[in-house]
Coordinates of C-alpha atoms in Angstrom, one line a residue:
Chain A
X1 CA 70.4 112.0 98.5
X2 CA 71.2 108.3 98.5
X3 CA 74.1 106.9 100.3
X4 CA 76.0 103.8 99.4
X5 CA 78.5 101.5 100.8
X6 CA 81.4 100.4 98.4
X7 CA 83.0 97.8 100.4
X8 CA 82.1 94.5 102.0
X9 CA 82.5 93.6 105.6
X10 CA 86.1 92.2 106.3
X11 CA 87.6 93.7 103.2
X12 CA 91.2 94.8 103.3
X13 CA 91.2 98.6 102.7
X14 CA 94.1 101.0 102.0
X15 CA 94.6 104.6 102.7
X16 CA 92.6 106.8 100.3
X17 CA 90.2 104.0 99.4
X18 CA 86.6 105.3 99.2
X19 CA 84.6 103.2 101.7
X20 CA 81.2 105.0 101.3
X21 CA 79.4 107.8 99.5
X22 CA 76.8 110.0 100.9
X23 CA 76.1 111.6 104.4
X24 CA 74.3 108.7 106.0
X25 CA 77.4 106.9 107.1
X26 CA 79.7 107.9 109.9
X27 CA 83.5 107.6 110.0
X28 CA 85.1 105.9 113.0
X29 CA 88.7 104.4 113.7
X30 CA 90.9 104.5 110.6
X31 CA 88.6 106.4 108.5
X32 CA 87.8 110.2 107.8
X33 CA 85.2 112.1 105.9
X34 CA 86.2 114.0 102.7
X35 CA 83.2 116.1 101.3
X36 CA 80.4 113.5 101.1
X37 CA 82.8 110.5 101.0
X38 CA 84.3 108.4 103.7
X39 CA 87.8 107.4 103.0
X40 CA 90.2 105.0 104.8
X41 CA 93.4 106.6 106.4
X42 CA 95.1 103.5 107.5
X43 CA 95.7 100.0 106.2
X44 CA 93.1 97.7 107.9
X45 CA 90.2 95.4 107.7
X46 CA 86.9 97.2 107.3
X47 CA 83.9 96.7 109.6
X48 CA 80.4 98.2 109.2
X49 CA 78.4 98.6 112.4
X50 CA 75.1 100.1 111.5
X51 CA 75.8 103.5 110.3
X52 CA 79.4 103.5 111.6
X53 CA 82.4 102.5 109.4
X54 CA 85.7 101.6 111.1
X55 CA 88.7 99.7 110.3
X56 CA 90.9 97.5 112.5
X57 CA 94.6 98.1 111.7
X58 CA 96.8 95.4 110.0
X59 CA 100.1 97.2 110.7
X60 CA 101.8 99.8 113.0
X61 CA 103.9 99.9 115.9
X62 CA 103.0 99.7 119.6
X63 CA 102.0 102.7 121.4
X64 CA 102.1 102.4 125.2
X65 CA 98.7 102.3 126.9
X66 CA 97.8 102.3 130.6
X67 CA 97.3 98.9 132.2
X68 CA 98.8 96.9 129.2
X69 CA 101.0 94.1 130.2
X70 CA 104.2 94.3 128.1
X71 CA 107.5 92.5 127.8
X72 CA 110.4 95.0 128.1
X73 CA 114.1 95.0 128.4
X74 CA 116.2 96.9 130.9
X75 CA 118.6 99.2 128.8
X76 CA 120.0 101.4 131.7
X77 CA 120.2 101.5 135.5
X78 CA 119.6 105.1 136.9
X79 CA 119.6 106.3 140.5
X80 CA 115.8 106.4 140.7
X81 CA 115.1 103.1 138.9
X82 CA 115.6 101.3 135.5
X83 CA 115.0 102.7 132.0
X84 CA 113.5 100.1 129.8
X85 CA 112.8 99.5 126.2
X86 CA 109.2 98.4 125.2
X87 CA 109.4 97.5 121.4
X88 CA 107.8 100.9 120.8
X89 CA 108.9 104.4 119.8
X90 CA 108.9 105.2 123.5
X91 CA 110.9 103.8 126.2
X92 CA 109.7 103.5 129.9
X93 CA 110.9 103.8 133.5
X94 CA 110.6 101.5 136.4
X95 CA 110.9 103.3 139.6
X96 CA 112.6 101.6 142.4
X97 CA 109.4 101.1 144.5
X98 CA 107.7 99.4 141.4
X99 CA 110.7 97.3 140.7
X100 CA 110.7 94.9 143.7
X101 CA 108.8 93.9 146.8
X102 CA 111.9 94.1 148.8
X103 CA 113.1 97.2 150.7
X104 CA 115.7 98.9 148.7
X105 CA 118.1 101.0 151.1
X106 CA 119.3 104.3 149.9
X107 CA 122.5 104.0 147.7
X108 CA 121.9 100.3 147.1
X109 CA 123.2 98.6 143.9
X110 CA 120.1 98.4 141.7
X111 CA 121.8 95.8 139.4
X112 CA 121.0 93.2 142.1
X113 CA 117.3 93.4 141.1
X114 CA 117.5 94.2 137.5
X115 CA 120.7 94.5 135.3
X116 CA 121.2 95.9 131.8
X117 CA 119.8 93.4 129.4
X118 CA 117.4 91.7 131.6
X119 CA 113.9 91.0 130.3
X120 CA 110.7 91.3 132.3
X121 CA 106.9 91.2 132.2
X122 CA 105.6 94.5 133.4
X123 CA 102.6 96.5 133.5
X124 CA 102.3 100.0 132.2
X125 CA 101.0 102.1 135.2
X126 CA 101.1 105.6 133.6
X127 CA 101.4 107.3 130.2
X128 CA 101.7 111.1 129.7
X129 CA 100.7 113.0 126.6
X130 CA 104.3 113.1 125.6
X131 CA 104.6 109.3 126.2
X132 CA 106.8 109.4 129.4
X133 CA 105.9 105.8 130.4
X134 CA 106.0 104.4 133.9
X135 CA 106.2 100.5 134.3
X136 CA 105.8 98.3 137.3
X137 CA 107.0 94.7 137.7
X138 CA 105.3 94.4 141.1
X139 CA 102.1 92.5 140.9
X140 CA 100.4 89.3 140.0
X141 CA 101.7 87.8 136.8
X142 CA 104.6 90.3 136.6
X143 CA 108.1 88.9 136.9
X144 CA 111.5 88.9 135.5
X145 CA 112.2 86.5 132.6
X146 CA 114.8 83.8 132.6
X147 CA 115.5 81.2 130.0
X148 CA 113.2 80.7 127.2
X149 CA 113.0 82.5 123.9
X150 CA 111.5 85.7 122.8
X151 CA 109.9 86.3 119.4
X152 CA 108.5 89.5 117.8
X153 CA 105.0 89.6 116.4
X154 CA 103.0 92.2 114.8
X155 CA 101.3 94.3 117.6
X156 CA 97.9 94.5 115.9
X157 CA 97.7 90.7 115.9
X158 CA 98.2 90.2 119.6
X159 CA 94.5 90.2 120.3
X160 CA 94.2 87.4 117.7
X161 CA 97.0 85.5 119.3
X162 CA 95.6 85.7 122.7
X163 CA 92.1 84.9 121.4
X164 CA 88.8 85.2 123.1
X165 CA 89.5 84.9 126.9
X166 CA 92.9 83.5 126.1
X167 CA 91.4 80.6 124.0
X168 CA 93.9 80.7 121.3
X169 CA 97.1 80.9 123.4
X170 CA 95.8 78.2 125.7
X171 CA 95.1 76.0 122.8
X172 CA 98.8 76.3 121.9
X173 CA 99.9 75.8 125.4
X174 CA 97.7 72.7 125.8
X175 CA 99.1 71.2 122.5
X176 CA 102.8 72.0 122.9
X177 CA 103.2 72.2 126.7
X178 CA 105.2 75.3 126.4
X179 CA 104.8 78.2 128.8
X180 CA 103.7 81.3 126.7
X181 CA 103.4 84.9 127.7
X182 CA 102.1 87.4 125.3
X183 CA 102.9 91.1 125.7
X184 CA 100.5 93.8 124.3
X185 CA 103.7 95.3 122.8
X186 CA 104.2 92.4 120.3
X187 CA 106.9 90.5 122.2
X188 CA 106.0 86.9 123.0
X189 CA 108.1 84.8 125.5
X190 CA 108.0 81.0 125.1
X191 CA 109.6 78.4 127.4
X192 CA 109.5 74.7 127.0
X193 CA 111.0 71.7 125.0
X194 CA 113.0 73.2 122.0
X195 CA 111.0 71.1 119.4
X196 CA 107.8 72.1 120.9
X197 CA 108.8 75.7 121.1
X198 CA 109.3 75.6 117.4
X199 CA 105.9 74.3 116.8
X200 CA 104.5 77.0 119.1
X201 CA 106.4 79.7 117.3
X202 CA 105.1 78.4 113.9
X203 CA 101.6 78.4 115.3
X204 CA 101.9 82.0 116.3
X205 CA 103.3 83.0 113.0
X206 CA 100.4 81.2 111.3
X207 CA 98.0 83.4 113.3
X208 CA 99.9 86.5 112.4
X209 CA 99.8 85.9 108.8
X210 CA 96.3 84.5 108.4
X211 CA 94.2 86.3 111.1
X212 CA 92.3 88.5 108.6
X213 CA 90.9 85.3 106.8
X214 CA 87.9 83.8 108.6
X215 CA 88.1 80.2 110.2
X216 CA 91.4 80.9 111.9
X217 CA 90.7 78.9 115.1
X218 CA 90.0 75.7 113.1
X219 CA 93.2 76.1 110.9
X220 CA 95.5 76.6 113.8
X221 CA 93.9 73.7 115.6
X222 CA 94.4 71.6 112.7
X223 CA 98.1 72.5 112.3
X224 CA 98.7 71.9 115.9
X225 CA 97.2 68.6 115.8
X226 CA 99.2 67.6 112.8
X227 CA 102.4 69.0 114.1
X228 CA 102.3 67.5 117.6
X229 CA 100.3 64.4 116.8
X230 CA 98.1 65.0 119.7
X231 CA 94.3 65.4 119.6
X232 CA 93.1 68.7 121.0
X233 CA 89.9 68.7 123.0
X234 CA 87.6 71.1 121.5
X235 CA 86.7 74.1 123.7
X236 CA 83.1 75.3 123.7
X237 CA 83.9 78.9 122.7
X238 CA 86.8 78.1 120.1
X239 CA 84.6 75.7 118.2
X240 CA 81.5 77.8 118.1
X241 CA 83.4 80.9 117.2
X242 CA 84.2 80.1 113.7
X243 CA 81.3 78.1 112.4
X244 CA 79.2 81.2 111.7
X245 CA 80.9 83.8 109.7
X246 CA 80.2 87.4 109.0
X247 CA 78.5 89.4 111.6
X248 CA 79.4 86.8 114.4
X249 CA 83.0 87.1 113.4
X250 CA 83.1 90.9 113.6
X251 CA 81.8 90.3 117.1
X252 CA 84.8 88.2 117.6
X253 CA 86.9 91.1 116.6
X254 CA 85.2 93.6 119.0
X255 CA 85.7 91.2 121.7
X256 CA 89.3 91.1 121.1
X257 CA 89.8 94.7 121.0
X258 CA 88.0 94.9 124.4
X259 CA 90.4 92.3 125.6
X260 CA 93.2 94.4 124.5
X261 CA 92.1 97.0 127.0
X262 CA 91.9 94.5 129.8
X263 CA 95.6 93.7 129.3
X264 CA 97.4 90.6 128.0
X265 CA 96.8 87.2 128.9
X266 CA 99.4 86.2 131.5
X267 CA 101.1 83.0 132.4
X268 CA 100.7 82.3 136.2
X269 CA 104.1 81.8 137.8
Chain B
X1 CA 109.3 116.2 61.1
X2 CA 108.3 116.4 64.8
X3 CA 108.2 113.8 67.4
X4 CA 105.2 111.8 66.0
X5 CA 106.2 108.3 67.3
X6 CA 107.7 107.5 70.7
X7 CA 111.1 105.8 70.9
X8 CA 109.7 102.7 72.6
X9 CA 106.5 102.7 70.6
X10 CA 104.1 103.8 73.6
X11 CA 101.1 106.1 73.1
X12 CA 101.9 109.6 74.1
X13 CA 99.8 109.3 77.4
X14 CA 100.8 105.8 78.1
X15 CA 103.0 105.1 81.1
X16 CA 105.7 102.4 80.9
X17 CA 104.9 99.0 82.2
X18 CA 104.5 99.0 86.0
X19 CA 104.9 96.3 88.6
X20 CA 104.6 97.0 92.2
X21 CA 104.9 94.8 95.4
X22 CA 104.3 95.4 99.1
X23 CA 106.2 93.8 102.0
X24 CA 109.4 93.0 100.3
X25 CA 111.9 93.9 103.1
X26 CA 111.3 91.6 106.0
X27 CA 113.0 93.6 108.7
X28 CA 111.4 96.9 107.9
X29 CA 108.0 97.9 109.4
X30 CA 106.7 98.5 105.9
X31 CA 108.3 98.1 102.5
X32 CA 107.6 98.0 98.8
X33 CA 109.2 98.1 95.3
X34 CA 107.8 100.0 92.4
X35 CA 109.1 99.2 88.9
X36 CA 108.1 101.4 86.0
X37 CA 110.0 100.6 82.6
X38 CA 113.7 100.7 83.3
X39 CA 113.4 102.5 86.7
X40 CA 113.3 100.3 89.8
X41 CA 112.7 101.7 93.3
X42 CA 112.8 100.1 96.6
X43 CA 111.4 101.8 99.7
X44 CA 111.6 100.6 103.3
X45 CA 109.9 102.3 106.3
X46 CA 111.1 102.2 109.8
X47 CA 109.2 103.6 112.6
X48 CA 107.6 105.4 114.1
X49 CA 110.9 105.0 116.3
X50 CA 112.8 107.1 118.8
X51 CA 114.4 110.1 117.0
X52 CA 117.9 110.8 116.9
X53 CA 119.7 113.4 117.0
X54 CA 117.6 114.5 119.8
X55 CA 117.7 118.2 118.9
X56 CA 115.7 117.5 115.8
X57 CA 112.8 116.0 117.7
X58 CA 109.6 117.7 117.6
X59 CA 107.6 117.5 120.8
X60 CA 104.1 118.3 119.1
X61 CA 104.3 115.7 116.3
X62 CA 106.5 113.0 114.7
X63 CA 109.0 113.8 112.0
X64 CA 109.0 112.2 108.5
X65 CA 112.5 111.8 107.0
X66 CA 112.8 110.5 103.4
X67 CA 116.1 109.4 102.0
X68 CA 116.5 108.9 98.4
X69 CA 119.6 107.0 97.1
X70 CA 120.6 105.9 93.6
X71 CA 122.8 102.8 93.8
X72 CA 126.3 103.2 92.2
X73 CA 125.6 100.7 89.4
X74 CA 122.1 102.1 88.6
X75 CA 122.7 104.6 85.8
X76 CA 123.5 104.6 82.2
X77 CA 126.8 103.0 82.4
X78 CA 128.7 105.6 84.4
X79 CA 129.1 104.7 88.0
X80 CA 127.1 107.0 90.4
X81 CA 129.3 108.1 93.3
X82 CA 128.0 106.5 96.3
X83 CA 126.6 108.6 99.1
X84 CA 124.6 111.8 99.4
X85 CA 125.4 114.3 96.8
X86 CA 123.8 117.6 96.0
X87 CA 121.1 115.9 93.7
X88 CA 120.2 113.1 96.2
X89 CA 119.8 115.7 99.1
X90 CA 117.4 117.7 97.0
X91 CA 115.3 114.8 96.0
X92 CA 115.2 113.5 99.5
X93 CA 113.9 116.8 100.5
X94 CA 111.3 117.1 97.8
X95 CA 110.2 113.5 98.5
X96 CA 109.7 114.3 102.1
X97 CA 107.7 117.4 101.3
X98 CA 105.6 115.3 98.9
X99 CA 104.2 113.3 101.9
X100 CA 104.2 116.1 104.4
X101 CA 100.5 117.1 103.9
X102 CA 99.4 113.4 103.6
X103 CA 101.1 111.6 106.4
X104 CA 99.7 112.4 109.9
X105 CA 102.1 111.8 112.7
X106 CA 100.5 113.9 115.4
X107 CA 99.9 110.8 117.6
X108 CA 103.8 110.2 117.7
X109 CA 105.5 113.3 119.4
X110 CA 109.3 113.2 119.5
X111 CA 109.3 110.1 117.2
X112 CA 110.6 109.8 113.6
X113 CA 109.5 107.7 110.7
X114 CA 112.3 107.1 108.3
X115 CA 111.9 106.1 104.7
X116 CA 114.7 104.8 102.6
X117 CA 114.3 104.9 98.8
X118 CA 116.9 102.9 97.0
X119 CA 117.2 102.6 93.2
X120 CA 119.1 99.6 91.9
X121 CA 118.0 100.6 88.1
X122 CA 117.3 104.1 86.9
X123 CA 116.0 105.2 83.5
X124 CA 114.4 108.6 84.1
X125 CA 111.5 109.3 86.6
X126 CA 113.5 108.0 89.6
X127 CA 112.0 110.5 92.1
X128 CA 108.6 109.6 90.9
X129 CA 109.1 106.0 91.2
X130 CA 110.7 106.5 94.5
X131 CA 107.6 108.3 95.8
X132 CA 105.3 105.7 94.5
X133 CA 107.3 103.1 96.3
X134 CA 107.5 105.0 99.5
X135 CA 103.7 105.6 99.4
X136 CA 103.1 101.9 99.3
X137 CA 105.7 101.3 102.0
X138 CA 104.2 103.9 104.3
X139 CA 100.7 102.4 104.1
X140 CA 102.1 98.9 104.5
X141 CA 103.8 100.3 107.7
X142 CA 100.4 101.2 109.2
X143 CA 101.1 105.0 109.1
X144 CA 98.0 107.2 109.1
X145 CA 97.8 109.0 105.7
X146 CA 95.0 110.6 104.0
X147 CA 95.7 109.0 100.7
X148 CA 98.6 107.2 98.8
X149 CA 100.6 109.7 96.8
X150 CA 101.0 108.8 93.2
X151 CA 103.8 110.3 91.1
X152 CA 104.6 110.5 87.5
X153 CA 106.8 112.7 85.2
X154 CA 105.2 114.4 82.2
X155 CA 106.8 116.7 79.7
X156 CA 107.1 117.8 76.2
X157 CA 109.4 116.2 73.5
X158 CA 109.8 118.7 70.6
X159 CA 106.3 119.7 70.1
X160 CA 104.5 116.7 71.7
X161 CA 103.1 116.5 75.1
X162 CA 104.1 113.0 76.6
X163 CA 103.5 111.2 79.8
X164 CA 106.3 109.2 81.7
X165 CA 109.3 110.2 79.8
X166 CA 112.3 107.8 79.3
X167 CA 115.9 108.7 79.5
X168 CA 116.1 108.8 75.7
X169 CA 113.2 111.2 75.4
X170 CA 114.4 113.4 78.4
X171 CA 117.8 113.8 76.7
X172 CA 116.2 114.7 73.3
X173 CA 117.7 117.8 71.8
X174 CA 115.9 117.8 68.4
X175 CA 113.6 120.7 67.5
X176 CA 112.3 122.4 70.6
X177 CA 114.1 120.0 72.9
X178 CA 112.5 118.3 75.9
X179 CA 110.8 119.5 79.0
X180 CA 110.6 117.3 82.0
X181 CA 108.0 117.9 84.7
X182 CA 108.1 115.6 87.9
X183 CA 104.7 115.7 89.7
X184 CA 103.1 113.9 92.6
X185 CA 99.5 113.9 93.4
X186 CA 97.0 113.1 96.0
X187 CA 94.5 111.0 94.1
X188 CA 91.4 111.7 96.1
X189 CA 91.6 115.5 96.1
X190 CA 93.6 116.1 92.9
X191 CA 96.2 118.2 94.7
X192 CA 99.9 118.3 93.6
X193 CA 102.5 117.8 96.2
X194 CA 105.5 117.7 93.9
X195 CA 106.0 120.0 91.0
X196 CA 109.4 120.4 89.4
X197 CA 110.5 121.3 85.9
X198 CA 113.4 121.2 83.6
X199 CA 113.3 123.3 80.4
X200 CA 111.1 125.9 78.8
X201 CA 107.4 125.5 78.3
X202 CA 104.4 127.6 77.4
X203 CA 101.4 128.2 79.7
X204 CA 98.9 126.0 77.5
X205 CA 101.5 123.3 77.2
X206 CA 102.0 123.1 81.0
X207 CA 98.2 123.0 81.5
X208 CA 97.9 120.1 79.1
X209 CA 100.8 118.2 80.6
X210 CA 99.4 118.6 84.0
X211 CA 96.0 117.3 83.1
X212 CA 97.6 114.4 81.5
X213 CA 99.7 113.9 84.6
X214 CA 96.4 113.6 86.7
X215 CA 95.1 110.9 84.5
X216 CA 98.4 108.9 84.7
X217 CA 98.5 109.3 88.5
X218 CA 94.9 108.0 88.9
X219 CA 96.0 104.8 86.9
X220 CA 99.3 104.6 89.0
X221 CA 97.2 104.9 92.3
X222 CA 95.3 101.9 91.3
X223 CA 98.4 99.8 90.8
X224 CA 99.7 101.0 94.2
X225 CA 96.4 99.9 96.0
X226 CA 96.4 96.6 94.1
X227 CA 100.0 95.9 95.3
X228 CA 98.8 96.3 99.1
X229 CA 95.5 94.2 98.4
X230 CA 97.7 91.5 96.9
X231 CA 99.8 91.2 99.9
X232 CA 96.6 90.3 101.9
X233 CA 95.4 87.6 99.5
X234 CA 93.5 90.2 97.2
X235 CA 90.5 90.4 99.6
X236 CA 89.5 93.9 98.6
X237 CA 90.0 93.3 94.9
X238 CA 87.8 95.7 93.1
X239 CA 88.8 99.2 93.4
X240 CA 86.0 101.7 93.6
X241 CA 87.5 104.8 92.3

């Protein structure tokens, strides 16, 4: 029996859309098999990797994952630590020992370290099957946030905002001179000169809205150069990346999803 | 003389003109509107998010909640009393059930996905328009679902089987009167997820009406998919159904 593929690489696919017919192809992320067809079950961008068809999601909320670097907010102070919100259906807990390097005596007032409403950059240390999440703010690149502003972005676009080995976010930082920390949970913290912050926010929103269209790096670069009036030195990787399209670009996507597992790009203190 | 020409001049198996758009409510995780003739439904999806009240949480999978609401000024001149009434509660329930076997929330224990359907204008077929809008909104929110549910009302006016009744047709009392069957369908498998009926109908007429509903749902499903494709610059333009 002959099999055929009904979509092109990088097409936007919607739930229920038939992606391929016949038994020669295999369903991966965001797809499933119905009789001899492969259908999408999530809104996303399709990729064909040999015989495997998968989609990269375009929407959806953040689900906590171990070793993710996230930006969170303290919503309650308990006796054993702090309850935090992670822009996700599930909140987390910072145990006292993971909240500070200092020795905390028994019965101490925990609001000295984190008070309700404080924001922080933390790392998820453990997630159970029922999504009980442990967070740590002890470690390199993890700290309490002061000043600056926080914006929400689509969680699925975080790898594109970070870029290959942080190339996209460092380009924005280079152009605007704003400190930026991107949390895997879709919160981005920016601190710098207000006018430049605005440009950085616009650049991030541009990435968010246009990331499924190829040639993103060049467009963002152009936008930043125009907005700041500064010339941005081309980085080897970022200029190469978008010249070739098609298969090379799908590689780019793969790299980003790998990056996602490694954790967020962090601003050094 | 039977019902040989429709009040609005449509063919008997023709649906009213449809427009649909995804991503219309900025603050929602997913949203859409779906307009069919004089019926206009907005749907906004929030979640998956933490579920309250807590005792309703399900530790095995996420819970889907659909809320159907007709706006006070939406009807045929009479003001609809705001807030949940018996009818709205029932329609919320059947709309939830229309999605139950399509939406997969097993990855979200203890969480809830809330769908709010609001109808600013109604002219019959509002539960179907609501389900169509909710379906686009759920997909837009990135929820895992087997397929997008398409819904349409079919029925019989006097002796004629018709698709997508208007309010005038639904209210007909001439001859044998009107029968109104609200249906929702999973296009890829052809299974019905909603089936409600007003009136009296014969077995053969019901069969004919349901087969016409399937054809109409297939057309509506294409409009729904196009709405999502349009949001992302029409990249996946041609549909392969």
